[in-house]
mmCIF file of C-alpha atoms and ligand atoms in Angstrom:
data_model
loop_
_atom_site.group_PDB
_atom_site.id
_atom_site.type_symbol
_atom_site.label_atom_id
_atom_site.label_comp_id
_atom_site.label_asym_id
_atom_site.label_seq_id
_atom_site.Cartn_x
_atom_site.Cartn_y
_atom_site.Cartn_z
ATOM 1 C CA MET A 1 -13.202 -14.384 -9.257
ATOM 2 C CA SER A 2 -11.710 -16.646 -11.897
ATOM 3 C CA ASP A 3 -8.464 -14.680 -12.329
ATOM 4 C CA ALA A 4 -5.283 -16.283 -11.013
ATOM 5 C CA PRO A 5 -4.186 -14.558 -7.822
ATOM 6 C CA ILE A 6 -1.643 -11.769 -8.192
ATOM 7 C CA LEU A 7 -0.427 -12.363 -4.644
ATOM 8 C CA GLU A 8 -0.540 -15.453 -2.482
ATOM 9 C CA LEU A 9 0.596 -15.890 1.097
ATOM 10 C CA ALA A 10 0.552 -19.389 2.545
ATOM 11 C CA ASP A 11 1.053 -19.864 6.259
ATOM 12 C CA VAL A 12 3.599 -17.044 6.515
ATOM 13 C CA VAL A 13 5.529 -16.809 9.761
ATOM 14 C CA LYS A 14 7.698 -13.806 10.635
ATOM 15 C CA ARG A 15 9.774 -13.623 13.793
ATOM 16 C CA PHE A 16 11.908 -10.868 15.228
ATOM 17 C CA GLY A 17 14.223 -12.731 17.580
ATOM 18 C CA SER A 18 12.044 -14.951 19.702
ATOM 19 C CA ARG A 19 8.895 -12.888 19.084
ATOM 20 C CA THR A 20 6.451 -14.184 16.514
ATOM 21 C CA ILE A 21 5.036 -11.187 14.665
ATOM 22 C CA LEU A 22 3.189 -12.940 11.816
ATOM 23 C CA ASP A 23 1.728 -16.202 12.983
ATOM 24 C CA GLY A 24 0.589 -18.234 9.996
ATOM 25 C CA ILE A 25 -0.854 -15.671 7.578
ATOM 26 C CA SER A 26 -2.654 -17.034 4.517
ATOM 27 C CA LEU A 27 -4.090 -14.573 2.036
ATOM 28 C CA SER A 28 -4.828 -14.702 -1.663
ATOM 29 C CA VAL A 29 -5.387 -11.492 -3.631
ATOM 30 C CA ALA A 30 -6.948 -11.555 -7.105
ATOM 31 C CA PRO A 31 -6.428 -8.832 -9.724
ATOM 32 C CA ARG A 32 -8.534 -5.710 -9.087
ATOM 33 C CA GLU A 33 -9.265 -6.585 -5.482
ATOM 34 C CA ILE A 34 -9.027 -3.751 -2.946
ATOM 35 C CA VAL A 35 -8.056 -5.488 0.275
ATOM 36 C CA CYS A 36 -8.181 -3.232 3.322
ATOM 37 C CA ILE A 37 -6.170 -4.470 6.301
ATOM 38 C CA VAL A 38 -7.241 -3.211 9.697
ATOM 39 C CA GLY A 39 -6.373 -4.058 13.267
ATOM 40 C CA PRO A 40 -4.835 -2.816 16.506
ATOM 41 C CA SER A 41 -1.405 -1.198 16.698
ATOM 42 C CA GLY A 42 1.516 -3.627 16.826
ATOM 43 C CA THR A 43 -0.453 -6.413 15.233
ATOM 44 C CA GLY A 44 1.910 -6.870 12.279
ATOM 45 C CA LYS A 45 0.161 -4.972 9.467
ATOM 46 C CA SER A 46 3.237 -3.013 8.361
ATOM 47 C CA THR A 47 5.422 -6.078 8.796
ATOM 48 C CA LEU A 48 3.080 -7.984 6.503
ATOM 49 C CA LEU A 49 3.456 -5.393 3.730
ATOM 50 C CA ARG A 50 7.229 -5.342 4.229
ATOM 51 C CA CYS A 51 7.378 -9.114 3.847
ATOM 52 C CA VAL A 52 5.343 -8.954 0.632
ATOM 53 C CA ASN A 53 7.949 -6.862 -1.135
ATOM 54 C CA GLY A 54 10.852 -8.655 0.446
ATOM 55 C CA LEU A 55 12.020 -5.916 2.791
ATOM 56 C CA GLU A 56 11.880 -8.544 5.546
ATOM 57 C CA ASP A 57 12.733 -12.219 5.299
ATOM 58 C CA ILE A 58 10.255 -14.773 6.598
ATOM 59 C CA GLN A 59 10.842 -17.775 8.814
ATOM 60 C CA GLY A 60 8.028 -19.973 7.565
ATOM 61 C CA GLY A 61 5.495 -20.378 4.786
ATOM 62 C CA GLU A 62 5.629 -18.889 1.330
ATOM 63 C CA ILE A 63 4.815 -15.661 -0.495
ATOM 64 C CA ARG A 64 4.232 -15.633 -4.248
ATOM 65 C CA PHE A 65 3.791 -12.517 -6.344
ATOM 66 C CA GLU A 66 2.699 -13.158 -9.945
ATOM 67 C CA GLN A 67 4.034 -16.716 -9.667
ATOM 68 C CA THR A 68 7.461 -15.605 -8.421
ATOM 69 C CA ARG A 69 8.474 -16.700 -4.958
ATOM 70 C CA VAL A 70 9.261 -13.619 -2.864
ATOM 71 C CA GLU A 71 12.559 -14.060 -1.077
ATOM 72 C CA ALA A 72 14.256 -11.091 0.542
ATOM 73 C CA ARG A 73 17.728 -12.284 -0.428
ATOM 74 C CA ALA A 74 17.002 -13.704 -3.882
ATOM 75 C CA LYS A 75 18.056 -11.991 -7.121
ATOM 76 C CA SER A 76 14.461 -12.118 -8.307
ATOM 77 C CA ILE A 77 13.403 -9.677 -5.587
ATOM 78 C CA LYS A 78 14.325 -6.647 -7.722
ATOM 79 C CA ALA A 79 11.826 -7.612 -10.408
ATOM 80 C CA VAL A 80 9.167 -8.184 -7.752
ATOM 81 C CA ARG A 81 9.766 -4.788 -6.158
ATOM 82 C CA MET A 82 9.582 -3.035 -9.515
ATOM 83 C CA ARG A 83 6.051 -4.359 -9.900
ATOM 84 C CA ILE A 84 4.881 -3.327 -6.424
ATOM 85 C CA GLY A 85 4.241 0.329 -5.653
ATOM 86 C CA MET A 86 4.555 1.184 -1.986
ATOM 87 C CA ILE A 87 3.117 4.287 -0.352
ATOM 88 C CA PHE A 88 4.070 4.971 3.252
ATOM 89 C CA GLN A 89 2.914 7.318 5.965
ATOM 90 C CA GLN A 90 6.078 9.380 5.417
ATOM 91 C CA PHE A 91 6.337 10.527 1.812
ATOM 92 C CA ASN A 92 10.142 10.248 1.524
ATOM 93 C CA LEU A 93 10.366 12.764 -1.300
ATOM 94 C CA TYR A 94 13.734 14.268 -2.205
ATOM 95 C CA PRO A 95 13.611 17.832 -0.828
ATOM 96 C CA HIS A 96 15.999 19.231 -3.455
ATOM 97 C CA LEU A 97 13.925 17.972 -6.386
ATOM 98 C CA THR A 98 10.641 19.347 -7.722
ATOM 99 C CA ALA A 99 7.493 17.244 -7.688
ATOM 100 C CA LEU A 100 8.012 16.393 -11.357
ATOM 101 C CA GLN A 101 11.682 15.523 -10.822
ATOM 102 C CA ASN A 102 10.784 13.284 -7.879
ATOM 103 C CA VAL A 103 8.402 11.306 -10.077
ATOM 104 C CA MET A 104 10.833 11.086 -13.007
ATOM 105 C CA LEU A 105 13.925 10.154 -11.016
ATOM 106 C CA ALA A 106 13.675 6.369 -10.786
ATOM 107 C CA PRO A 107 12.441 5.691 -14.333
ATOM 108 C CA VAL A 108 15.170 7.909 -15.842
ATOM 109 C CA VAL A 109 18.118 7.372 -13.512
ATOM 110 C CA VAL A 110 17.565 3.832 -12.242
ATOM 111 C CA HIS A 111 15.843 2.251 -15.221
ATOM 112 C CA GLY A 112 17.417 4.333 -17.981
ATOM 113 C CA GLU A 113 14.149 5.176 -19.701
ATOM 114 C CA ASP A 114 13.929 7.975 -22.236
ATOM 115 C CA ARG A 115 13.492 11.299 -20.447
ATOM 116 C CA LYS A 116 10.901 12.679 -22.877
ATOM 117 C CA ILE A 117 8.704 9.589 -22.651
ATOM 118 C CA VAL A 118 8.970 9.531 -18.866
ATOM 119 C CA GLU A 119 8.082 13.211 -18.638
ATOM 120 C CA GLU A 120 4.981 12.684 -20.740
ATOM 121 C CA ARG A 121 3.939 9.809 -18.504
ATOM 122 C CA ALA A 122 4.700 11.833 -15.375
ATOM 123 C CA ARG A 123 2.573 14.760 -16.545
ATOM 124 C CA ALA A 124 -0.341 12.406 -17.135
ATOM 125 C CA LEU A 125 0.150 10.993 -13.641
ATOM 126 C CA PHE A 126 0.034 14.466 -12.119
ATOM 127 C CA GLU A 127 -3.330 14.904 -13.797
ATOM 128 C CA LYS A 128 -4.468 11.625 -12.329
ATOM 129 C CA VAL A 129 -3.477 12.698 -8.801
ATOM 130 C CA ARG A 130 -5.011 16.137 -9.469
ATOM 131 C CA LEU A 131 -1.796 18.030 -8.936
ATOM 132 C CA SER A 132 -0.877 19.382 -12.368
ATOM 133 C CA PRO A 133 -0.629 23.028 -11.239
ATOM 134 C CA ARG A 134 1.986 22.104 -8.601
ATOM 135 C CA ILE A 135 4.283 20.078 -10.816
ATOM 136 C CA ASN A 136 7.269 22.416 -10.399
ATOM 137 C CA ALA A 137 6.921 22.954 -6.662
ATOM 138 C CA TYR A 138 9.431 21.581 -4.174
ATOM 139 C CA PRO A 139 8.198 19.287 -1.379
ATOM 140 C CA ALA A 140 8.583 22.020 1.253
ATOM 141 C CA GLN A 141 6.146 24.164 -0.750
ATOM 142 C CA LEU A 142 3.484 21.446 -0.740
ATOM 143 C CA SER A 143 0.964 20.420 1.906
ATOM 144 C CA GLY A 144 1.175 16.933 3.365
ATOM 145 C CA GLY A 145 -1.729 15.795 1.229
ATOM 146 C CA GLU A 146 -0.068 17.197 -1.889
ATOM 147 C CA GLN A 147 3.238 15.529 -1.019
ATOM 148 C CA GLN A 148 1.460 12.224 -0.547
ATOM 149 C CA ARG A 149 -0.143 12.592 -3.970
ATOM 150 C CA VAL A 150 3.339 13.181 -5.450
ATOM 151 C CA ALA A 151 4.421 9.976 -3.704
ATOM 152 C CA ILE A 152 1.469 8.149 -5.276
ATOM 153 C CA ALA A 153 2.408 9.519 -8.724
ATOM 154 C CA ARG A 154 5.980 8.362 -8.117
ATOM 155 C CA ALA A 155 4.773 4.858 -7.263
ATOM 156 C CA LEU A 156 2.571 4.786 -10.384
ATOM 157 C CA ALA A 157 5.464 5.865 -12.625
ATOM 158 C CA ALA A 158 6.942 2.368 -12.404
ATOM 159 C CA ASN A 159 3.735 0.816 -13.814
ATOM 160 C CA PRO A 160 3.184 -1.383 -10.748
ATOM 161 C CA HIS A 161 0.806 -4.343 -10.809
ATOM 162 C CA LEU A 162 0.075 -4.052 -7.094
ATOM 163 C CA LEU A 163 -0.178 -0.938 -4.926
ATOM 164 C CA MET A 164 0.388 -1.189 -1.187
ATOM 165 C CA PHE A 165 -0.560 1.674 1.122
ATOM 166 C CA ASP A 166 0.606 1.730 4.733
ATOM 167 C CA GLU A 167 -1.462 4.290 6.651
ATOM 168 C CA ALA A 168 -1.034 6.708 3.764
ATOM 169 C CA THR A 169 -3.280 9.318 5.374
ATOM 170 C CA SER A 170 -2.382 8.919 9.062
ATOM 171 C CA ALA A 171 0.172 11.724 9.180
ATOM 172 C CA LEU A 172 -1.929 14.254 7.279
ATOM 173 C CA ASP A 173 -3.887 17.277 8.415
ATOM 174 C CA PRO A 174 -7.559 16.344 8.446
ATOM 175 C CA GLU A 175 -8.413 18.750 5.632
ATOM 176 C CA THR A 176 -5.994 17.080 3.200
ATOM 177 C CA VAL A 177 -6.947 13.472 3.991
ATOM 178 C CA GLY A 178 -9.976 13.592 1.703
ATOM 179 C CA ASP A 179 -7.905 14.592 -1.358
ATOM 180 C CA VAL A 180 -5.616 11.589 -0.914
ATOM 181 C CA LEU A 181 -8.515 9.213 -0.314
ATOM 182 C CA ALA A 182 -10.201 10.569 -3.457
ATOM 183 C CA VAL A 183 -7.128 9.701 -5.500
ATOM 184 C CA MET A 184 -7.007 6.225 -3.939
ATOM 185 C CA ARG A 185 -10.654 5.802 -4.820
ATOM 186 C CA ASP A 186 -9.927 6.763 -8.461
ATOM 187 C CA LEU A 187 -7.194 4.128 -8.571
ATOM 188 C CA ALA A 188 -9.583 1.515 -7.235
ATOM 189 C CA VAL A 189 -12.210 2.462 -9.808
ATOM 190 C CA GLU A 190 -9.715 2.149 -12.671
ATOM 191 C CA GLY A 191 -9.113 -1.451 -11.654
ATOM 192 C CA ARG A 192 -5.836 -1.349 -9.755
ATOM 193 C CA THR A 193 -5.062 -4.125 -7.316
ATOM 194 C CA MET A 194 -4.525 -2.635 -3.885
ATOM 195 C CA LEU A 195 -3.522 -3.727 -0.412
ATOM 196 C CA VAL A 196 -4.447 -0.904 1.938
ATOM 197 C CA VAL A 197 -3.513 -0.756 5.610
ATOM 198 C CA THR A 198 -5.777 1.930 6.995
ATOM 199 C CA HIS A 199 -7.737 3.275 9.912
ATOM 200 C CA GLU A 200 -10.156 4.962 7.511
ATOM 201 C CA ILE A 201 -13.031 2.602 8.085
ATOM 202 C CA ARG A 202 -15.434 4.577 5.932
ATOM 203 C CA PHE A 203 -13.004 4.388 3.017
ATOM 204 C CA ALA A 204 -12.648 0.636 3.587
ATOM 205 C CA ALA A 205 -16.408 0.211 3.595
ATOM 206 C CA ASP A 206 -16.950 2.321 0.458
ATOM 207 C CA VAL A 207 -13.983 1.305 -1.671
ATOM 208 C CA GLY A 208 -12.713 -1.996 -0.277
ATOM 209 C CA THR A 209 -13.802 -5.213 -1.924
ATOM 210 C CA ARG A 210 -12.508 -7.096 1.101
ATOM 211 C CA MET A 211 -11.566 -6.338 4.660
ATOM 212 C CA VAL A 212 -9.007 -8.296 6.618
ATOM 213 C CA PHE A 213 -8.969 -7.854 10.392
ATOM 214 C CA MET A 214 -5.638 -8.768 11.985
ATOM 215 C CA ASP A 215 -4.850 -9.199 15.642
ATOM 216 C CA GLN A 216 -1.639 -10.435 17.252
ATOM 217 C CA GLY A 217 -0.090 -11.648 14.017
ATOM 218 C CA LYS A 218 -3.116 -13.544 12.782
ATOM 219 C CA ILE A 219 -5.942 -12.917 10.361
ATOM 220 C CA VAL A 220 -8.981 -13.104 12.581
ATOM 221 C CA GLU A 221 -11.647 -12.143 10.027
ATOM 222 C CA ASP A 222 -11.667 -11.812 6.233
ATOM 223 C CA ALA A 223 -14.927 -10.676 4.684
ATOM 224 C CA ASN A 224 -16.804 -8.075 2.693
ATOM 225 C CA PRO A 225 -16.104 -4.768 4.496
ATOM 226 C CA ARG A 226 -19.699 -3.708 5.018
ATOM 227 C CA GLU A 227 -20.619 -7.146 6.208
ATOM 228 C CA MET A 228 -17.733 -7.269 8.671
ATOM 229 C CA LEU A 229 -18.568 -3.819 10.039
ATOM 230 C CA ALA A 230 -22.238 -4.655 10.427
ATOM 231 C CA HIS A 231 -21.707 -8.168 11.777
ATOM 232 C CA PRO A 232 -18.225 -8.787 13.155
ATOM 233 C CA LYS A 233 -17.915 -12.468 13.949
ATOM 234 C CA THR A 234 -15.445 -12.164 16.812
ATOM 235 C CA GLU A 235 -15.436 -10.210 20.034
ATOM 236 C CA ARG A 236 -11.967 -8.872 19.185
ATOM 237 C CA ALA A 237 -13.173 -7.319 15.927
ATOM 238 C CA ARG A 238 -16.292 -5.971 17.603
ATOM 239 C CA GLN A 239 -14.187 -4.258 20.268
ATOM 240 C CA PHE A 240 -11.756 -2.868 17.723
ATOM 241 C CA PHE A 241 -14.453 -1.324 15.529
ATOM 242 C CA SER A 242 -16.282 0.214 18.455
ATOM 243 C CA SER A 243 -13.011 1.700 19.777
ATOM 244 C CA ILE A 244 -12.067 3.400 16.507
ATOM 245 C CA ARG A 245 -15.548 4.707 15.915
ATOM 246 C CA GLY A 246 -15.172 6.468 19.247
HETATM 247 N N1 LIG B 1 12.703 -4.444 12.874
HETATM 248 C C1 LIG B 1 12.035 -4.886 13.951
HETATM 249 N N2 LIG B 1 12.690 -5.503 14.961
HETATM 250 C C2 LIG B 1 12.017 -5.973 16.054
HETATM 251 N N3 LIG B 1 10.680 -5.874 16.216
HETATM 252 C C3 LIG B 1 9.987 -5.263 15.245
HETATM 253 C C4 LIG B 1 10.619 -4.732 14.055
HETATM 254 N N4 LIG B 1 9.643 -4.189 13.271
HETATM 255 C C5 LIG B 1 8.478 -4.359 13.934
HETATM 256 N N5 LIG B 1 8.673 -5.003 15.099
HETATM 257 C C6 LIG B 1 7.628 -5.371 16.056
HETATM 258 O O1 LIG B 1 6.643 -6.140 15.385
HETATM 259 C C7 LIG B 1 5.352 -5.859 15.890
HETATM 260 C C8 LIG B 1 4.437 -5.515 14.753
HETATM 261 O O2 LIG B 1 4.825 -4.266 14.213
HETATM 262 P P1 LIG B 1 4.095 -3.595 12.978
HETATM 263 O O3 LIG B 1 4.794 -2.314 12.725
HETATM 264 O O4 LIG B 1 4.029 -4.560 11.850
HETATM 265 O O5 LIG B 1 2.632 -3.354 13.560
HETATM 266 P P2 LIG B 1 1.428 -2.548 12.928
HETATM 267 O O6 LIG B 1 0.246 -3.460 12.957
HETATM 268 O O7 LIG B 1 1.812 -1.983 11.616
HETATM 269 O O8 LIG B 1 1.166 -1.395 14.004
HETATM 270 P P3 LIG B 1 0.698 0.149 13.798
HETATM 271 O O9 LIG B 1 -0.803 0.106 13.603
HETATM 272 O O10 LIG B 1 1.064 0.815 15.065
HETATM 273 O O11 LIG B 1 1.424 0.693 12.611
HETATM 274 C C9 LIG B 1 5.521 -4.743 16.908
HETATM 275 O O12 LIG B 1 5.516 -5.306 18.190
HETATM 276 C C10 LIG B 1 6.885 -4.175 16.585
HETATM 277 O O13 LIG B 1 7.493 -3.675 17.731
HETATM 278 MG MG1 LIG B 2 2.059 -0.055 10.907
#
């Protein structure tokens, strides 16, 4: 791809105390790429995403998002975070606000945008996540899959340039997983740039433009998802894929 990368990691090292969690991670993500990150538990996938939006500082290397150096303690980090939408396993919705109010809160209260304009945008986002009929429901009245789709709408409301998903479907009942994956697929098709930590290998194979296999703080393989699944180059990847396929 000829586009300049939206995100670049060069030899990133992250330590917690004396433990090295990210051990020289280099990764370049171009606009519209769907990079699926897979790998065993405790390998540093969540930590990687947290470093990208400056929730964790790093001890070595460099992270650049749209040409800005990502530094957890720098003033510029606010602007970086505004452009990165993050979707977690837990939805973290405000229980006392309706779905619509949850999506409108940050644009109106934090960024001071016009309420009418934000509401129009929010309603369009609820259509996108296929949740328009539930716009006035409170989180407790929604299924896990519906709550996660509200969380996706909330992330989209800030007009992010990069979406990061950290096991967005892992906490859901099996019957609602498909609805969330369908919305993620729509976002991929409309050309969003996405970094997706997931155990949904079929989703990665169908929707991912790239798959990154991490183990023990390192990127072990980085390839086309279908190619990696069919022909893993390392024994570690081979073992991992056979274990999650059952
Ligand atoms: N704040 C922290 N302080 C100390 N150690 C931490 C902290 N956060 C994460 N770790 C450690 O870093 C390692 C990587 O954790 P991380 O959550 O990034 O793994 P993961 O690949 O996302 O795993 P999982 O698939 O289970 O979500 C783990 O050993 C974890 O215990
Ligand atoms: Mg994790």
